[in-house]
Short mmCIF file of C-alpha atoms in Angstrom, two decimals:
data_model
loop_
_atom_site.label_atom_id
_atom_site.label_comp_id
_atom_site.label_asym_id
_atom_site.label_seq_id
_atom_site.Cartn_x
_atom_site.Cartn_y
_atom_site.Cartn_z
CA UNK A 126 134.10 158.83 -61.45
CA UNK A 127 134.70 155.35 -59.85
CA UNK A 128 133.46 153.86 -63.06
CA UNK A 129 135.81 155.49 -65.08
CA UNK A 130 138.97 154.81 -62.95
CA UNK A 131 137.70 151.58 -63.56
CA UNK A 132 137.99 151.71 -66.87
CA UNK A 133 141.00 153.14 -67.02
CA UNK A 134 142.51 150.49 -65.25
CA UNK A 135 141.08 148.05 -67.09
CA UNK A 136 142.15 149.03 -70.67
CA UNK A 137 145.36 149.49 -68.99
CA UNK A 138 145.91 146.19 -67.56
CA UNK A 139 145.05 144.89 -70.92
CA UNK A 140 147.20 147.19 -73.38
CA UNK A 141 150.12 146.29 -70.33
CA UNK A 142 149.53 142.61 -70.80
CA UNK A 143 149.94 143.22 -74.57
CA UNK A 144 153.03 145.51 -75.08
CA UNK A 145 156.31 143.91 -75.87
CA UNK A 146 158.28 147.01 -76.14
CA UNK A 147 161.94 146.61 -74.12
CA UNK A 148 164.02 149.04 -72.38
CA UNK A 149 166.41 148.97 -75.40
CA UNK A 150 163.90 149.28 -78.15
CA UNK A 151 162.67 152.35 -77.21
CA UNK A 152 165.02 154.79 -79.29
CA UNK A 153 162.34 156.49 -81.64
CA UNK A 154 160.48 156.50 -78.63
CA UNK A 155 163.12 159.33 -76.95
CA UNK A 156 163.12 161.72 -79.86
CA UNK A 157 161.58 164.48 -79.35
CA UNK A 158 159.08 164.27 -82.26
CA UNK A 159 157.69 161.43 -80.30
CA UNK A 160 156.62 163.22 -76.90
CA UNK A 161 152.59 164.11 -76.71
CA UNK A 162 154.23 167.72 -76.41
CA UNK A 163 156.96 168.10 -77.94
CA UNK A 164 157.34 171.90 -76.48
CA UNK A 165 155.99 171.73 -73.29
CA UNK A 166 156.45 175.72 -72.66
CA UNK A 167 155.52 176.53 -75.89
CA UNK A 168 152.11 174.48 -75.93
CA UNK A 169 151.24 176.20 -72.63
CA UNK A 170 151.67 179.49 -74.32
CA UNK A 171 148.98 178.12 -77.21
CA UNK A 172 147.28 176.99 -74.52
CA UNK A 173 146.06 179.81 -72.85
CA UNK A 174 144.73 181.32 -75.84
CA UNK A 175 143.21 178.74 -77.20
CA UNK A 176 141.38 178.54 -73.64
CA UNK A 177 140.28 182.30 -73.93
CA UNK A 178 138.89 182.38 -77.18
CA UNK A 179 137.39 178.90 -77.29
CA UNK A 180 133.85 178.59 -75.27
CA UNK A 181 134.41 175.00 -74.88
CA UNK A 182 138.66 174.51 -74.02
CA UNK A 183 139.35 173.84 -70.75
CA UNK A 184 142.43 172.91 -69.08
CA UNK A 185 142.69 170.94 -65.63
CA UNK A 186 143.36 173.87 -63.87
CA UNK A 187 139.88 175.17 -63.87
CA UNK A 188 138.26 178.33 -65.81
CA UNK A 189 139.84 181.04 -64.98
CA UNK A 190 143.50 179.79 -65.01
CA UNK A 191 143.95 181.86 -67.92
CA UNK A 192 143.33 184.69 -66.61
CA UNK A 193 140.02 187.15 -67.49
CA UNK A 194 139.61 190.77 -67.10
CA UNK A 195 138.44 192.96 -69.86
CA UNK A 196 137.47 189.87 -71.84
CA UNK A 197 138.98 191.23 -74.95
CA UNK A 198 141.46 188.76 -75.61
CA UNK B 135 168.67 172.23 -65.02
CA UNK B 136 165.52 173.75 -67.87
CA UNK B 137 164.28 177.26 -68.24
CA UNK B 138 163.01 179.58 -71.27
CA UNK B 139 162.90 182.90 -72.10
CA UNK B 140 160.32 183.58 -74.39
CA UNK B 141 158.30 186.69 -75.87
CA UNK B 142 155.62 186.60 -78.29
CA UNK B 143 152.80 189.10 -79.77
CA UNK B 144 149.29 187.97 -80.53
CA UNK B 145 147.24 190.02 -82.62
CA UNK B 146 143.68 189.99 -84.38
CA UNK B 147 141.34 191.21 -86.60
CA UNK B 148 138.99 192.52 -83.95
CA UNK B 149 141.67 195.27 -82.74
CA UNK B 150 143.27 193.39 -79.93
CA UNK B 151 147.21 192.98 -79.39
CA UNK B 152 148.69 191.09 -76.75
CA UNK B 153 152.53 191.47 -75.92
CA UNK B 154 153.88 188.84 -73.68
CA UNK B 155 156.98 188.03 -71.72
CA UNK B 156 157.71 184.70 -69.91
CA UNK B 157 160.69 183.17 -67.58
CA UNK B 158 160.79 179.80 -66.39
CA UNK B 159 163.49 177.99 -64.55
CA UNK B 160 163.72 174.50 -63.28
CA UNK B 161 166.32 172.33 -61.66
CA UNK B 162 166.68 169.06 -59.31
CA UNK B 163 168.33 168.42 -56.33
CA UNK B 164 168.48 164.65 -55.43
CA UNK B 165 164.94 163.35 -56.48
CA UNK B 166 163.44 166.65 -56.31
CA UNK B 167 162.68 169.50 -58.87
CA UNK B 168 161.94 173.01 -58.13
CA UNK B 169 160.61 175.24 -60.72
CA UNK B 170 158.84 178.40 -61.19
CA UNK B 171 157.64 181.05 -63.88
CA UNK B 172 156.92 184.41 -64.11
CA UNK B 173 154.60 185.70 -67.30
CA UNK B 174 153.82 189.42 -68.09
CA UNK B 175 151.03 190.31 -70.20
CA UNK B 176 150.31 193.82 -71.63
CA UNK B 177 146.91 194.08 -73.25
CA UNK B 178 145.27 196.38 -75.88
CA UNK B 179 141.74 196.42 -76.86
CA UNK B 180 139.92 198.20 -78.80
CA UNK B 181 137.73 194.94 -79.99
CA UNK B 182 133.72 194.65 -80.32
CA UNK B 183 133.27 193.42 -76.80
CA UNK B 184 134.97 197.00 -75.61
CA UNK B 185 133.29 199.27 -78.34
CA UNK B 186 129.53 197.95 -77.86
CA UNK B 187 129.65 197.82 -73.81
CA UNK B 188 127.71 201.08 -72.77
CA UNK B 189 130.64 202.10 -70.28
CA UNK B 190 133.67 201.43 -71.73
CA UNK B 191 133.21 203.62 -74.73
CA UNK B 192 132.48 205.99 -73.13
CA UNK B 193 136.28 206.13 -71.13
CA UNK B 194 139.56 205.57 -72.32
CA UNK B 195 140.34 202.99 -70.14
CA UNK B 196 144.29 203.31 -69.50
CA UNK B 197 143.15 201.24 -66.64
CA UNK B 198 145.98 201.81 -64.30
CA UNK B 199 143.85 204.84 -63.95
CA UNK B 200 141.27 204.69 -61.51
CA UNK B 201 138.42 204.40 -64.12
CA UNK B 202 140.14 208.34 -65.85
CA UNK B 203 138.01 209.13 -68.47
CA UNK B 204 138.31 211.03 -70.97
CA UNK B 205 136.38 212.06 -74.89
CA UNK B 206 138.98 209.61 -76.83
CA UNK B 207 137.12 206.54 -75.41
CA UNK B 208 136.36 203.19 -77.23
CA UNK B 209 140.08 201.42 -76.29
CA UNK B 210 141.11 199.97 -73.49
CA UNK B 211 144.52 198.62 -72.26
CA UNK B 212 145.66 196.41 -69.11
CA UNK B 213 148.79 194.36 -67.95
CA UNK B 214 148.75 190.54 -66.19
CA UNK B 215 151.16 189.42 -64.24
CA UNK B 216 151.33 185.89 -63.03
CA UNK B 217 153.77 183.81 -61.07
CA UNK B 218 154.43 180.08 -60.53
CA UNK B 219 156.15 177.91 -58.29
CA UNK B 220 156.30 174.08 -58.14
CA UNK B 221 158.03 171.56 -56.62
CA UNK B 222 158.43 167.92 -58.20
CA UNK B 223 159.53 164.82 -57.15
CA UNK B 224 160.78 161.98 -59.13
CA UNK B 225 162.08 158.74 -57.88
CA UNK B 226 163.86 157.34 -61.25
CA UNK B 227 161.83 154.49 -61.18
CA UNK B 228 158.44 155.45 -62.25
CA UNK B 229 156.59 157.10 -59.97
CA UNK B 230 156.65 161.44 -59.66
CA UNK B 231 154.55 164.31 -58.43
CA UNK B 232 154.48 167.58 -58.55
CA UNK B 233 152.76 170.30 -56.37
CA UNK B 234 152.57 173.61 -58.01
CA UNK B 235 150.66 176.88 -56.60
CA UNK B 236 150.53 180.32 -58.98
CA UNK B 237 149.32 183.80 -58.58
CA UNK B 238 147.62 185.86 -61.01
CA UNK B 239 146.97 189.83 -61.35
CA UNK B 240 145.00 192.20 -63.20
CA UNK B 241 143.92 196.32 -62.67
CA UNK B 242 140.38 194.16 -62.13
CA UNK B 243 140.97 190.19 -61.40
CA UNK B 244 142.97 188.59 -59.11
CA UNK B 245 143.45 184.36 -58.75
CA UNK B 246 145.25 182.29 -56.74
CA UNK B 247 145.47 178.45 -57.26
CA UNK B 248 147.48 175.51 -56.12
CA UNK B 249 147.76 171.82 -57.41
CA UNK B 250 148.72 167.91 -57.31
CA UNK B 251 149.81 165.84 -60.54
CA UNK B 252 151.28 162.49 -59.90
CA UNK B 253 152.29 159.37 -62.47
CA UNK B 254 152.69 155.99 -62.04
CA UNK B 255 154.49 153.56 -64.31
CA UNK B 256 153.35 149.99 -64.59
CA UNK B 257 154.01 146.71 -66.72
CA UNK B 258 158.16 147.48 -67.63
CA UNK B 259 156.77 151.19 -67.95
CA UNK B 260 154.76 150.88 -71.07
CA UNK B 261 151.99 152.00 -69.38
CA UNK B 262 151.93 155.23 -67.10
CA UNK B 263 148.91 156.40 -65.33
CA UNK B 264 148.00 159.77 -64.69
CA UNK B 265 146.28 162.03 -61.83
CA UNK B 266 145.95 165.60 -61.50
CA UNK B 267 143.85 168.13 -59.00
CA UNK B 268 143.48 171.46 -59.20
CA UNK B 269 141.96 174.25 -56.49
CA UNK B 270 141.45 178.38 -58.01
CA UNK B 271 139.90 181.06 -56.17
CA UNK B 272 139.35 184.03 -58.37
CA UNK B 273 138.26 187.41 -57.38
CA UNK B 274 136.94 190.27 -59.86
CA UNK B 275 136.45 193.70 -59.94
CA UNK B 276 135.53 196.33 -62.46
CA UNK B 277 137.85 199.36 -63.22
CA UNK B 278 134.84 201.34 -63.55
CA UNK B 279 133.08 200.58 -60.34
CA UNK B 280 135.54 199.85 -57.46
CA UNK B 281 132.46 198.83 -55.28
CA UNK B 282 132.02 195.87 -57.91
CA UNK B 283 133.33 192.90 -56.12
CA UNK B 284 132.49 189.22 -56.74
CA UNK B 285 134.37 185.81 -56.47
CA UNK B 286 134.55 182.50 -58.30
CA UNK B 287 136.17 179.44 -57.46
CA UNK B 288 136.77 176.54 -59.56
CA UNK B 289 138.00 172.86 -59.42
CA UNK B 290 139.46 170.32 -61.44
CA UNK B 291 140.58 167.42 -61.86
CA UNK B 292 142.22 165.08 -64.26
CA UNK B 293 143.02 161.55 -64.75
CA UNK B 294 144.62 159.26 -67.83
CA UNK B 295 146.38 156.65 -69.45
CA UNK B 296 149.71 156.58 -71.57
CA UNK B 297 150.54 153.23 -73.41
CA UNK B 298 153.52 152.58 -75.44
CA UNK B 299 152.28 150.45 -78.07
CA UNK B 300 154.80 149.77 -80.20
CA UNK B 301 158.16 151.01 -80.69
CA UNK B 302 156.72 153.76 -82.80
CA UNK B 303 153.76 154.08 -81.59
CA UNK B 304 152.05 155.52 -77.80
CA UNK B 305 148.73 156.91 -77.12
CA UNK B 306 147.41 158.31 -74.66
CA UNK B 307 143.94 158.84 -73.64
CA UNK B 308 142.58 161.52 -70.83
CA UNK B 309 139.64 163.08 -69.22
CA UNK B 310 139.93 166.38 -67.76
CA UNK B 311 136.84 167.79 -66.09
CA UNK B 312 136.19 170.86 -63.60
CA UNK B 313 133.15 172.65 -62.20
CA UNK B 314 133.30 176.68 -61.47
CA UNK B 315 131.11 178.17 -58.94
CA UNK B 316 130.87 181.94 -58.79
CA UNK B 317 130.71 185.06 -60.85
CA UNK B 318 131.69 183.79 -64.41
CA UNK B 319 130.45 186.89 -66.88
CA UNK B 320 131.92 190.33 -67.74
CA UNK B 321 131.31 193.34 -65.46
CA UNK B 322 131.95 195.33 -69.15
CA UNK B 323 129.36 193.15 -71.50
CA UNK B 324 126.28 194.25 -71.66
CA UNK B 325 123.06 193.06 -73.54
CA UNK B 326 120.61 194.86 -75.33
CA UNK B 327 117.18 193.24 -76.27
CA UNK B 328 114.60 193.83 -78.84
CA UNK B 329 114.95 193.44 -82.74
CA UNK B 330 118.18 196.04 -82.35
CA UNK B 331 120.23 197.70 -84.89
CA UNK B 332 123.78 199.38 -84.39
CA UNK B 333 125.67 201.99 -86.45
CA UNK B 334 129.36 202.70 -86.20
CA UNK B 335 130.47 206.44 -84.65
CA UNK B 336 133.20 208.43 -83.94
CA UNK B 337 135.84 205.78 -82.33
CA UNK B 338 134.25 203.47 -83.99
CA UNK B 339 132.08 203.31 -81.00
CA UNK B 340 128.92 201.06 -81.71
CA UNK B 341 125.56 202.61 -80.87
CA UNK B 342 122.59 200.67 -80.57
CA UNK B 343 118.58 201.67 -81.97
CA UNK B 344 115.06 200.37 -81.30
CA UNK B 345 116.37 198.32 -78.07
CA UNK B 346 113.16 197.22 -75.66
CA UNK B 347 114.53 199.05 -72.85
CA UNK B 348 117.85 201.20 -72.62
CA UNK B 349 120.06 201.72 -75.40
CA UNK B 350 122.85 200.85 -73.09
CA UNK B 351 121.47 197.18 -72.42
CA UNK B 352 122.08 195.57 -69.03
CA UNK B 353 124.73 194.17 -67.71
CA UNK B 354 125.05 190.24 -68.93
CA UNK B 355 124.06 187.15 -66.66
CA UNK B 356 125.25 183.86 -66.73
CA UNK B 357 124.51 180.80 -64.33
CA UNK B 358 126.84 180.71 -61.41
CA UNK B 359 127.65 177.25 -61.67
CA UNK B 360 129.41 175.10 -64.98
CA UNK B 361 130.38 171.58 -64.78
CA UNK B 362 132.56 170.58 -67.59
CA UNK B 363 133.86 167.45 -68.89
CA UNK B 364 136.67 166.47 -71.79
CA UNK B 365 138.29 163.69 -73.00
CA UNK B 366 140.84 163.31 -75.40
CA UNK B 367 142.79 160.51 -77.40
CA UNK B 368 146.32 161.68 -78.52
CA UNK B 369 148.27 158.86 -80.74
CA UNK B 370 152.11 159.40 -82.01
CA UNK B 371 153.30 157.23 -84.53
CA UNK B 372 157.37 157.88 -85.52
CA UNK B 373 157.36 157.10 -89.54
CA UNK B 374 161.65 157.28 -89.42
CA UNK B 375 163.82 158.11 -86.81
CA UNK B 376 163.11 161.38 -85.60
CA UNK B 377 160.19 162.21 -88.01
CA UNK B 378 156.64 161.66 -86.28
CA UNK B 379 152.46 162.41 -86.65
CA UNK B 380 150.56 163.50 -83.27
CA UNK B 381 147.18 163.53 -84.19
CA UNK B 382 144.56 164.05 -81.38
CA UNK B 383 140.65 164.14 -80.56
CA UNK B 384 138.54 165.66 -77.91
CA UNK B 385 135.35 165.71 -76.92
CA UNK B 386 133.64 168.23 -74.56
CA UNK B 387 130.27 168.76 -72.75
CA UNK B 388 129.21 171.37 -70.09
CA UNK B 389 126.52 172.01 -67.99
CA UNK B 390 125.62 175.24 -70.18
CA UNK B 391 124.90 173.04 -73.07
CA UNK B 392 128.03 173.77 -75.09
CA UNK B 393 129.16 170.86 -76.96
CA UNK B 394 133.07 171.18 -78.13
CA UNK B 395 134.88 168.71 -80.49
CA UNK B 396 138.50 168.88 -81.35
CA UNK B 397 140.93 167.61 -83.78
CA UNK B 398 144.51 167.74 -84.61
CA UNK B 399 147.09 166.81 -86.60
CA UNK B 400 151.04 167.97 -86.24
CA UNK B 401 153.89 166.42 -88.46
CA UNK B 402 157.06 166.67 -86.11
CA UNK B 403 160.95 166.27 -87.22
CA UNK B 404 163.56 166.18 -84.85
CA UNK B 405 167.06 165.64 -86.72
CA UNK B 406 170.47 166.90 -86.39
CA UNK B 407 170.56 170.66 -84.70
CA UNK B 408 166.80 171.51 -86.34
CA UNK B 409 163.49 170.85 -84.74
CA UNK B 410 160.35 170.95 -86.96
CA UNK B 411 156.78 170.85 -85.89
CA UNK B 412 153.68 171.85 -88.75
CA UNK B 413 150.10 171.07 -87.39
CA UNK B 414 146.60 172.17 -88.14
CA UNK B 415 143.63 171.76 -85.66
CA UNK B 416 140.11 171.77 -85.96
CA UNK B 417 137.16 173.18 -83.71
CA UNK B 418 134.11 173.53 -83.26
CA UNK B 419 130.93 174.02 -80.48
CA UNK B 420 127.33 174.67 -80.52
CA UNK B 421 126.25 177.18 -78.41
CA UNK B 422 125.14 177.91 -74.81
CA UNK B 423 121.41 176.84 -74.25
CA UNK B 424 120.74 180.49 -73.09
CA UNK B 425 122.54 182.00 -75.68
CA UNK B 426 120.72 183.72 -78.64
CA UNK B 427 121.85 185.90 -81.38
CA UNK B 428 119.09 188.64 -80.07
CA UNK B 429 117.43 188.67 -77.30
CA UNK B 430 113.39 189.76 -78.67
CA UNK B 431 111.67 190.21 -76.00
CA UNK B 432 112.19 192.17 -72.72
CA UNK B 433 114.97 191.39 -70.48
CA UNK B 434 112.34 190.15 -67.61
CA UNK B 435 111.36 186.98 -70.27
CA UNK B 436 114.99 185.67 -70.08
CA UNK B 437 116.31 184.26 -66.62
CA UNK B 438 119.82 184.27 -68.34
CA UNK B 439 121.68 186.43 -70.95
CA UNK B 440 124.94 186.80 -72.69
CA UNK B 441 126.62 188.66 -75.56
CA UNK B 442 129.75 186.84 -74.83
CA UNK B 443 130.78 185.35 -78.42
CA UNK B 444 132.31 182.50 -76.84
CA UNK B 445 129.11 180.81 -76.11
CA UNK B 446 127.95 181.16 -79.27
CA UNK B 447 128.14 178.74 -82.05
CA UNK B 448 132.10 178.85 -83.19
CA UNK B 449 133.91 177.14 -85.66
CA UNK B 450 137.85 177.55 -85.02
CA UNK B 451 140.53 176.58 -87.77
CA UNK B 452 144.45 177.12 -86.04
CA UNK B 453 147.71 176.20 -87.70
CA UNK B 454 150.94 176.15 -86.51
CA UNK B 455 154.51 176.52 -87.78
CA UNK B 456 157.33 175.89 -85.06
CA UNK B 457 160.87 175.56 -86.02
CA UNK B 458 164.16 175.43 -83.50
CA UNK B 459 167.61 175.29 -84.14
CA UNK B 460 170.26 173.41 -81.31
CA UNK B 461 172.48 176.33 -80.43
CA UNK B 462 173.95 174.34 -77.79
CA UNK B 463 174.22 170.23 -77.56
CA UNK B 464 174.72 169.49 -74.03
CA UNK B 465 178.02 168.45 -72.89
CA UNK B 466 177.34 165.76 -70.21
CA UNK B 467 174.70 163.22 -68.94
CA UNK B 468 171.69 164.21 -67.78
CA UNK B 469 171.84 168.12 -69.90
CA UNK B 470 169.88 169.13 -71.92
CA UNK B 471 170.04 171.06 -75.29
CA UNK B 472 170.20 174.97 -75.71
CA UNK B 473 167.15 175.94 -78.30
CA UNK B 474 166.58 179.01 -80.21
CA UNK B 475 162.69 178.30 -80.97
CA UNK B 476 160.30 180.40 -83.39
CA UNK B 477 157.22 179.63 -83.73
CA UNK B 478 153.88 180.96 -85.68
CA UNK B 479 150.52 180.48 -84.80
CA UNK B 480 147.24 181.12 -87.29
CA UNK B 481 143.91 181.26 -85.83
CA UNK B 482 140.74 181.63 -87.54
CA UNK B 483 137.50 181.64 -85.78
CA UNK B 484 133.75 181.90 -87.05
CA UNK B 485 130.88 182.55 -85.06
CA UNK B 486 127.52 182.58 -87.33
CA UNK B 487 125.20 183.23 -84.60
CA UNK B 488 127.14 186.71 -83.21
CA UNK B 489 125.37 189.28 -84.87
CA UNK B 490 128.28 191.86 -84.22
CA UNK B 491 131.34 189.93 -85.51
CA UNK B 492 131.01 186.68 -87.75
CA UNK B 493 134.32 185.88 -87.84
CA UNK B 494 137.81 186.75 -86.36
CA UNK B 495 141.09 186.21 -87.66
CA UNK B 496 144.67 186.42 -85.69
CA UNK B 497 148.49 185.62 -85.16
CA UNK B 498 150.43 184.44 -82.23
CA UNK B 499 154.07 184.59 -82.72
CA UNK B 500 156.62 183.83 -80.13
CA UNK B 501 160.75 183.92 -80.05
CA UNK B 502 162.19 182.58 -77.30
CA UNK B 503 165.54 180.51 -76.17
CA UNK B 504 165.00 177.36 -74.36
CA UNK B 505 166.72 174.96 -72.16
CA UNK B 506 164.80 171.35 -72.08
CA UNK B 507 165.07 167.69 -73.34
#
């Protein structure tokens, strides 16, 4: 774990030092289109099923978060 | 101020429909932001994990009734109700967190979890880092036996990096991982071993032949503890003004030996009143190591058995079509836009080493009206 916040802090001390991108040339950066979820709500609805009926999806929240039960879903 | 109301149906091949209804509100005072969320689920299921377990088709589980049976059998049908509440704080200048805590019920599974996510920005706020932490206590029950009682909890945790590139290009790159300790199998799927062969009934009910052992099998048994670990690379490149490709990866490993990789494509538009989104996403996992098609030999050779089709082999193709229209541009600072959103979900799934069902297809559709940026 250490190790990889390493890491992580590493790559991003280096892409930091290498961005050039201002304030005011960020306007495709706004749109929508350009967010790593464009629908947050709606992705979370996707979400849970894709966690249900895939063996291997996880989210953050832990198995289980998605709810169980009768396993039929 | 954000909030949705939204209400979708998901539906498959294997005889399962899910009707869902979902309210969320959130709104800031000063550098704060409260939100919360309530979901409704109602569930019907007549699919191949309910028709080959030995006790539900034998009842018609209407399971608000206190395990009623009755000759129909073979279906079964439940509700889930879930709430969320959060509270966020933001100071403008880079740095937010949010603490969230939700409840969960079911006629047979209750959960109750609370959280921590927190970002940083760094360097001019190309660069964000990310932290998350999650605590669930679960506790299950079977409909059918109301002296079945067992508990699971489960952690996780995440952590991540978001890097504007360019200006039309970010990427961000994340590791999610989590470890569950606990019950983690059905109290309704059972196992049968021996070369077995099934025919279809009345109900459709599945019956089982020349099983080592009961007909009925046993109930299934899974190790109590799973340590899993993701990550995943998502890049967005904008092509025009308001016209972008997310395309992601992920990689996955557990403790039970199943393997997972992910990825994803999804051409976006954002122009004008109309919002477009059309992606495709591939998966595909091997198998648990203690999963096998059939299990040949008595039950006593096997410290661990499943016939849950999720830890089998799977192959998953899922394509979405999402399309909103601006009813309502907002009218001052700091607003955001009213959306009417529709959006249609595809899912195909294989599973070549489930002897019962090889493959499943379905649809997840949802409607809904949305308030956010």
């Amino acid at each position: 774990m250490r190790r990889l916040v390493l890491i992580v802090l590493a790559a991003s001390s280096f892409a930091g030092g290498c961005a050039r991108v201002r304030p005011w040339q960020r306007g495709r950066l706004a749109s929508p289109a350009m967010q790593f979820q464009m629908s947050p709500l709606g992705n979370a609805q996707v979400d849970s099923v894709l966690e249900i009926t895939e063996g291997g999806t996880f989210t953050s929240a832990g198995p289980g978060s998605a709810g169980a039960g009768c396993g039929c879903h | 101020m954000t909030g949705a109301l939204r209400t979708s149906i998901y539906a498959d091949g294997d005889q399962t429909i899910v009707f869902r209804a979902l309210a969320a509100i959130a709104g800031g005072i000063g550098h704060w932001i409260l939100s919360g969320t309530a979901t409704a689920d109602v569930i019907s299921s007549a699919s191949i994990d309910v028709r080959s377990s030995a006790d539900l088709s034998k009842v018609d589980v209407t399971t608000s009734a206190s395990g009623r049976t009755s000759t129909s059998g073979g279906k079964m049908t439940d509700r889930r109700l879930s709430v969320t509440g959060g509270a966020g704080w933001n100071d403008g200048r880079g740095h937010a967190f949010n603490l969230s805590t939700s409840f969960a019920n079911e006629q047979d599974y209750n959960s109750i979890s609370g959280g921590w996510n927190g970002s940083i920005d760094l360097f001019g706020r190309v660069t964000t880092l990310l932290g998350g932490l999650t605590f669930t206590q679960n506790w299950i029950g079977s409909v059918l036996d109301r002296t079945f009682a067992r508990q699971m909890y489960a952690i996780g945790w995440a952590a991540g990096v978001a890097q504007v590139l360019t200006q039309s290009d970010a990427l961000r790159l994340r590791y999610d991982g989590a470890v569950a300790n606990g019950y983690q199998g059905s109290p309704y799927r059972t196992v049968r071993f021996g070369d077995w062969t099934t025919t279809v009934g009345s109900n459709q009910r599945i019956t089982f032949a020349n099983t080592i052992g009961s007909t009925d099998g046993l109930a299934e048994t899974v190790p109590e503890l799973r340590v899993r670990h993701a990550v995943g690379l998502e890049w967005v490149h904008s092509f025009l003004e308001g016209v972008a490709l997310h395309t992601e990866a992920r990689l996955g490993s557990d403790s039970w030996g199943v393997q997972s990789v992910t990825a994803g494509a999804e051409l976006r538009m954002a122009t004008g009143n109309w919002r477009l989104r059309v992606g495709y996403r591939f998966y595909a996992q091997s198998g648990a190591d203690f999963y096998e098609p059939k299990y040949l030999l008595a039950s006593t050779s096997y410290a661990y058995y499943t016939s849950d089709k999720e830890l089998s082999r799977e192959l998953g193709h899922v394509a979405t079509v999402g399309i909103s229209r601006v009813l309502r541009q907002p009218r001052r600072a700091g607003a955001v836009p009213m959306l009417l959103d529709v959006t249609g979900t595809f899912l195909r799934y294989d599973y070549p080493d489930f002897v019962l069902l090889h493959s499943r297809a379905s649809g997840f559709v949802e409607l809904g009206v949305t308030w956010e940026p």
